[in-house]
Amino acid sequence: MAVTDICEVIAAVLHPHLAPAAAGVHPLATMPTSGDSADDAATATPDSADDGMPDAYTTIHAAQRAEWTRIVGELRAVREWGEDPLLTALDAARRRRDQIDEDIRLLITLGREYITPRPYDYATLARVSGLTQYLVRRAYSTDDIDCIRHVTGLTPRSADLQAPIAT
């Protein structure tokens, strides 16, 4: 059965591993059978849905059903508030991407400015981060160095190099 509710379609696209078969997505074996709907899956008791299944499977199955229901419910609430659920999901994905970009930038800063006695080389950081060496060299600023200093209390390696030598 194909689903026409945009909220279920968005949830299926973003979380195919949680999508019940009723959403038209071929789910993992841990999802409800094609006769179950997302709402039926959320209200079914673990015993009725998974007769004869091990307790761990039942627990995981119930958690996946609950997560699917939560995600679809949030998207439906967005729609009820008069917002577009697709644009809202796209905006949320962009914010997650921006957070990941910031995490990568701060980790590069840590690897270059705070690891002693030698920083990670540009080639290694570029390979692991998926960036070019040029982008790794330009990835962070003094604001990022100050952020790590503030959060960790560590002193950047460059400050150690610039400190006057006591005589």
PDB file of N, CA and C in Angstrom, residues 155-167:
ATOM      1  N   THR A 155      45.855  25.524  26.498  1.00  0.00           N
ATOM      2  CA  THR A 155      46.593  26.594  25.836  1.00  0.00           C
ATOM      3  C   THR A 155      46.977  26.113  24.450  1.00  0.00           C
ATOM      4  N   PRO A 156      46.727  26.911  23.417  1.00  0.00           N
ATOM      5  CA  PRO A 156      47.090  26.472  22.072  1.00  0.00           C
ATOM      6  C   PRO A 156      48.595  26.338  21.910  1.00  0.00           C
ATOM      7  N   ARG A 157      48.982  25.418  21.084  1.00  0.00           N
ATOM      8  CA  ARG A 157      50.390  25.147  20.800  1.00  0.00           C
ATOM      9  C   ARG A 157      51.087  26.393  20.282  1.00  0.00           C
ATOM     10  N   SER A 158      50.408  27.179  19.435  1.00  0.00           N
ATOM     11  CA  SER A 158      51.022  28.381  18.871  1.00  0.00           C
ATOM     12  C   SER A 158      51.346  29.395  19.967  1.00  0.00           C
ATOM     13  N   ALA A 159      50.563  29.422  21.035  1.00  0.00           N
ATOM     14  CA  ALA A 159      50.848  30.328  22.147  1.00  0.00           C
ATOM     15  C   ALA A 159      52.113  29.870  22.875  1.00  0.00           C
ATOM     16  N   ASP A 160      52.303  28.540  22.959  1.00  0.00           N
ATOM     17  CA  ASP A 160      53.523  28.014  23.589  1.00  0.00           C
ATOM     18  C   ASP A 160      54.747  28.416  22.774  1.00  0.00           C
ATOM     19  N   LEU A 161      54.640  28.384  21.462  1.00  0.00           N
ATOM     20  CA  LEU A 161      55.757  28.719  20.600  1.00  0.00           C
ATOM     21  C   LEU A 161      56.089  30.202  20.651  1.00  0.00           C
ATOM     22  N   GLN A 162      55.077  31.042  20.901  1.00  0.00           N
ATOM     23  CA  GLN A 162      55.280  32.473  20.908  1.00  0.00           C
ATOM     24  C   GLN A 162      55.636  33.015  22.293  1.00  0.00           C
ATOM     25  N   ALA A 163      55.527  32.176  23.299  1.00  0.00           N
ATOM     26  CA  ALA A 163      55.823  32.635  24.660  1.00  0.00           C
ATOM     27  C   ALA A 163      57.307  32.972  24.767  1.00  0.00           C
ATOM     28  N   PRO A 164      57.622  34.045  25.484  1.00  0.00           N
ATOM     29  CA  PRO A 164      59.039  34.381  25.639  1.00  0.00           C
ATOM     30  C   PRO A 164      59.778  33.312  26.433  1.00  0.00           C
ATOM     31  N   ILE A 165      61.009  33.109  26.076  1.00  0.00           N
ATOM     32  CA  ILE A 165      61.830  32.117  26.755  1.00  0.00           C
ATOM     33  C   ILE A 165      62.402  32.763  28.001  1.00  0.00           C
ATOM     34  N   ALA A 166      62.172  32.090  29.140  1.00  0.00           N
ATOM     35  CA  ALA A 166      62.674  32.622  30.404  1.00  0.00           C
ATOM     36  C   ALA A 166      64.186  32.455  30.455  1.00  0.00           C
ATOM     37  N   THR A 167      64.863  33.523  30.872  1.00  0.00           N
ATOM     38  CA  THR A 167      66.318  33.451  30.964  1.00  0.00           C
ATOM     39  C   THR A 167      66.774  33.597  32.375  1.00  0.00           C
TER      40      THR A 167
END
